[in-house]
Structure formats: C-alpha cells, structure tokens
Amino acid sequence: MDTIASNEFKILFTGPMGAGKTTAISAISDQAAVSTDVINTDLDQCEKELTTAALDYGQIALPDGSCVRLYGTPGQERFRFMWPILMKNAAGVIVLLNGEHQELEQHLEHFVQAFGEGRTLPMVVGVGRLPEDDHSRLERLAMKLEQRGIALPIFDADVRKHDDVLLLVDALLCLIEANDTGRMEA
Amino acid sequence: MTNRRLAFVGLGADTTSACLSMLKIMDGRSSVGWTQSEPDDADVLFVAHDGGANRKHWENGDKPCVVVYHNTEARPAARYTLPHPFRVMQLIGVLEDISSALGDTASATRAKAPADKPQDETFGHSLKNLLEAPANDDSLYRSRGAQGHLYVAPASGCYYIDPGLHQQLRSKDLSLSALEEVNDPISNQLARRPIFELAWFTAQHAHEALAPWLAPAGQFKLKRWPNFGTVRSDRVYLSLCALLTRQACGREQLLEHAQCNAGQLDRFLSACSMSNLLISDSNAPAPAPQVTNVNENGRFGSLIRGLRSRLGLSS
Ligand SMILES: Nc1nc2c(ncn2[C@@H]2O[C@H](COP(=O)(O)OP(=O)(O)OP(=O)(O)O)[C@@H](O)[C@H]2O)c(=O)[nH]1
Ligand SMILES: [Mg+2]
C-alpha cells in the first residue's frame, strides 16, 4: 500500500452478482461505467439478464489533473482470480450486498474476508434491499463482525440513489483519513 | 426525613454517575435522603465486585456494603448486590432493604415512593435500561407524549410510532414519559421502525448534550458503527466513528480530530452510548496520543479534498 503514487487513487467495488456494483460506479463516475455486461448464463446465482463479465471501470477526473479510478469486480466466481490483482494499490474497498439474498450472511463473511477484513485496506459495507419487516437484520450482520473483532461501517444503502452511494464513499474517505492519522502517530 | 450518606469504592465513574443521577430522580420521593460522602463517613458503601482487598476491607467492617457486579458475571455471594447496569427500581430496592435494616421506617420509604416507577425517570433512562437488558424481553412498552404514544418491542428490535410523531422525533425532543410495560394491541396505523433509530434520536435531542451516565474525562471506543443509512448525519460523525473504531480516545482528542464543537461531540457520544455502541472507560485515562487533523497532513489530503468537492460532498 505504501507504493501508491500520490496522484493515483483507486476505489474498488465488490460483492456478489447483482448487488449493485455497476449501478454504484455509474452513479458517481464521470461517464457511465465502462462495463462488459453480457447475457447472464448463471441464472441460478442471480436472476438478472445482464452481468458484468470482466470488470467495471469508471473514473472521476479532479481539477488538479489527478484521477480517481473506480473498479468493480466481476460478479461471477470464475473471475475470482482477478481480485488480488485489483486489490493491489487500492485505497479502499466498498462491499455491496443484496439484503434479500438467502445467503446474505455467507456473502458478508466471504467478501469481508477475501478483501482483508478492513485491516489491509479500508472497507465499507453497503446492504441494499433489506426487508421492511426485519429491522434487526443489519444489526445482526454488524454484530457478527463484532464477534470477530471487526468494526466496519455497515449501512443500508440503495445504490440506485446517488446520496446513498455518496455516503458509502464519504465513510470510506473518513477511514482512509483515520488510517493516515494512525500512521503519523507511529 | 432521615439523611443517609453513601460512598463508592472502586467503581467506575459511569457507575457512580448513573447511581447519583438516579438518586437525584428519587430525591424527595422517599423518606430517606441520600447524599454522597467519603467512605469513612458513609452509612452505606457501594463497592466493586472486583475490588480485591479493598472490597474485603469494607465488607469486614460494620457498614452495609452493596457489591456491584457486572450483569455478565455471576451474582457474588453478599447480602446486598446490584448488577451493573441497573435500573432505578433495582437501586431503590436495595436501598430500601438497607434502610429498613438500619432501622429507618421502611414503610415510610415505600409509602412515598410511587407504585411502579418514579415519575421523573426520563424517557431516555427508561429506554437505555430496556436496551441494556437481555435481548429476549418480548414484552411491549409504551411511552406517552403530548402528541401521541409510541411502543417499544425490544425482542423484535423495533418500535411503533405514529407517522406524524416520527417526523418530529427526527428533529426535536418529544418530552415523552418513561416507558412502562403494557398489554395494548398495536394499531396498524403506526409505523414500525428500528429501535436503533429511536435510541439515536432520543440521545441526539436530549436536554443534556453529554448523557449523565458518561464521564466527561473518560476514554471512548466504538464496538460497531451506527447505521448511517438510517440515521443520516454529517461528515463529523463519520469521521469520529472512523477514529473511534481504531483506537480509544478522550474528548479533547476527538474534538481535535473532527474539528467540531463540544456540543456536537457530546451528542454523538450520547447517541452511540444509548444505542449500545460505545465502550467507555472512566478509570484509565490513557496518555493522549497526538491526533493531527488529517485533512491537511494525510498522504491523500489534497486528493480527498478534491474528490469530495467534485462529488458535492461538503468539505
Ligand atoms: N430494489 C433495489 N434494487 C437494486 C438495489 N441495488 C441495485 N439494484 C438493482 O439491481 C440490479 C443489479 O444491479 P447491478 O448494478 O447490475 O449489479 P452488479 O453488482 O453490477 O451485478 P453483476 O455485474 O452481475 O455482478 C439493477 O437493476 C439495480 O437497479 C437496491 O438497493 N434496491
Ligand atoms: Mg455489474
């Protein structure tokens, strides 16, 4: 992580198929996300027509000439080999989950663990489509992490709403800043 | 009215301040008035269960000792005990037992104490007590306000509220009565909402910025993040959470880090505490590590500022 060039800033979006990675990146990217969506042949995992085959890419150009790069990991398991490559030099990762999914808890464990549990890089979790009649679901997820000594921001977020995406990004930026604080103390 | 003195030995400041604020609530409602004193002058002692030799010393003396233990521990073998965190009624109960043992007229104590709970127990206190109790409480509790009722169902993690009242809850103190157990059926006109939200907004808009049970000089750390998807707030809170999940901090450090005012910080700490997210340690003020305002000095300082401004996030 210490090798990041000061003008390169990469934010990753990850999560299972259909969680909203492409939607979230498109919401804040200068141009619509460059995605390589193809017809989904894995309707068992998620009933949607299109899925991102390789990865999503978006960028936000800053006035001083630097650029924030946004990457979305592909949803399908067979592209998992790309995760460590994408993680390299990333400033932080946003994990998106589908709160309706039967395997929500497993997805949380899986992605949180695969991307370093917030220890290797700052991590924020956004959960969409939480059922209206189960208000403790999100809290239970947070407590699950707490039991393992992990305290990550975990919010309900509908990534179709611009403000919800901004909340996730802003929390991530705060974590990055707090990490810098710690580093300077050391 | 009989006046009695009590003293605390080896207890954290949050325990003693909780106890003192409850005594304030009871003041004038009991035939015994309680004031705090030094242990040597006291009639009754509250001692920490893990107080070691100190506990032994006072327990072997002739003054009644209330052994305060954490509610996750087994009840210690002692005549008077109190699990922490405790409710007003538990405190009243143990003090009544003691004052009757001391020869105060117990009936007089009871006569003036209200039948179920003190009238001035605040809504905030009653909610905090409910939230700290074991999660399997499937009773229903009601609070009355001038503009309507709300109901809290701890086991299901939700509360029920009139939609109009709900709007107000987000922006101001509703002056609600303390929660009391009821058997009412819940009207389907009421909105069902997460308890976390009620706890958060109650502390946010409470009269006192820093909750009376928090020690101003304490060290604080967060167990979990609040769900800011439900309780929207500004950057200051995100920034405080980011630091407080990394390390324990005192209020001074936090003010420095988040560049906010003391009132805002105190409301944040109170809301986290009410929502059961905060660990506070009033006993061990750690040497304050230097916290620098990162916005200026971090590796990504200017990049983050630029990105926030591009995204329309306030700076
Ligand atoms: N109701 C609801 N729909 C959502 C939410 N988030 C995303 N969606 C929808 O879910 C669908 C899938 O979103 P995508 O952005 O394609 O998901 P993805 O993570 O890129 O999926 P893959 O590329 O297949 O891995 C879209 O139709 C979104 O509009 C949410 O919070 N609530
Ligand atoms: Mg996609």
XYZ file of C-alpha atoms in Angstrom, chain A residues 1-2 4-9 11 28-30 59-64 66-68 91 130 132-136 138-139 142-143 146 150-157 162-164 166-167 169-171 173-185, chain B residues 155-159 192-196 222-230 232-235 238-243 245-247 253 257 275-277 289-295 297-314:
124
model
C 0.000 0.000 0.000
C 2.902 2.341 0.594
C 0.693 4.145 -4.191
C 1.643 7.113 -6.278
C 0.196 10.202 -4.691
C -1.856 11.007 -7.777
C -3.311 7.540 -8.144
C -6.355 6.773 -6.117
C -11.551 2.594 -5.121
C -20.515 8.723 -9.412
C -18.330 8.136 -12.450
C -17.729 10.982 -14.936
C -13.203 7.462 -13.278
C -13.518 10.849 -11.691
C -11.131 13.484 -13.013
C -10.082 16.091 -10.464
C -9.297 19.714 -11.323
C -5.623 19.313 -10.374
C -5.251 13.650 -10.787
C -7.780 10.941 -11.295
C -9.840 8.699 -9.060
C -7.041 2.955 -1.461
C -33.255 -5.064 3.276
C -39.079 -3.794 5.566
C -40.261 -6.189 8.259
C -36.890 -7.203 9.624
C -35.248 -4.240 11.234
C -32.581 -6.159 13.069
C -28.405 -5.223 9.501
C -27.598 -5.050 13.192
C -22.752 -5.885 12.320
C -22.735 -7.996 15.474
C -18.076 -7.533 16.005
C -14.199 -6.374 13.174
C -15.842 -2.942 13.360
C -16.627 -1.807 9.820
C -19.107 0.804 8.677
C -22.126 -1.211 7.579
C -25.089 0.781 6.319
C -28.268 0.105 4.475
C -27.823 1.646 1.065
C -26.968 8.956 -5.541
C -26.861 10.069 -1.892
C -26.551 6.504 -0.676
C -22.007 9.179 -1.646
C -22.493 8.113 1.967
C -17.746 6.834 -0.417
C -17.587 9.524 2.261
C -17.326 6.911 5.034
C -12.675 8.556 2.803
C -13.031 9.083 6.562
C -11.495 5.656 7.192
C -8.605 6.469 4.901
C -8.055 9.721 6.789
C -8.219 7.991 10.176
C -5.645 5.465 8.958
C -3.366 8.293 7.981
C -3.763 9.714 11.470
C -2.655 6.413 12.960
C 0.269 6.160 10.610
C 1.537 9.604 11.504
C 1.406 8.783 15.200
C -37.259 -8.562 21.353
C -38.175 -7.692 17.774
C -35.707 -4.817 17.570
C -38.401 -2.355 16.585
C -40.667 0.361 17.880
C -42.746 0.037 12.514
C -39.194 1.293 12.781
C -35.827 0.021 14.089
C -35.204 0.677 17.805
C -31.726 1.834 16.972
C -16.765 2.143 19.394
C -17.803 -1.518 19.208
C -19.720 -1.108 15.959
C -20.669 1.684 13.603
C -24.115 3.241 13.802
C -26.192 2.570 10.697
C -25.890 5.931 8.993
C -28.085 4.609 6.213
C -30.990 5.040 8.653
C -28.321 10.389 8.259
C -25.698 12.683 9.637
C -22.837 14.809 8.532
C -19.166 14.146 7.982
C -18.380 9.607 10.073
C -15.009 10.995 10.942
C -15.477 10.389 14.687
C -16.556 6.796 14.045
C -13.570 6.146 11.806
C -11.191 7.186 14.563
C -13.206 2.152 15.835
C -9.405 2.306 15.530
C -8.452 3.499 18.987
C -8.586 14.293 21.028
C -9.679 15.200 15.063
C -27.524 2.736 21.010
C -25.191 0.406 22.865
C -22.280 1.002 20.527
C -1.709 10.131 21.584
C -1.313 13.096 19.320
C -4.115 13.256 16.807
C -3.491 15.566 13.925
C -6.213 16.989 11.802
C -5.691 14.726 8.832
C -7.315 16.880 6.231
C -1.495 16.375 6.508
C -2.559 12.946 5.284
C -0.987 11.317 2.258
C -4.218 11.708 0.383
C -5.173 15.015 1.935
C -5.489 17.102 -1.207
C -6.851 14.228 -3.284
C -9.605 13.548 -0.788
C -10.486 17.238 -0.615
C -10.626 17.370 -4.420
C -12.762 14.260 -4.650
C -15.205 15.497 -2.039
C -15.599 18.773 -3.784
C -16.121 17.064 -7.167
C -18.796 14.809 -5.684
C -20.538 17.702 -3.996
C -19.742 16.406 -0.513
C -19.386 19.265 1.921
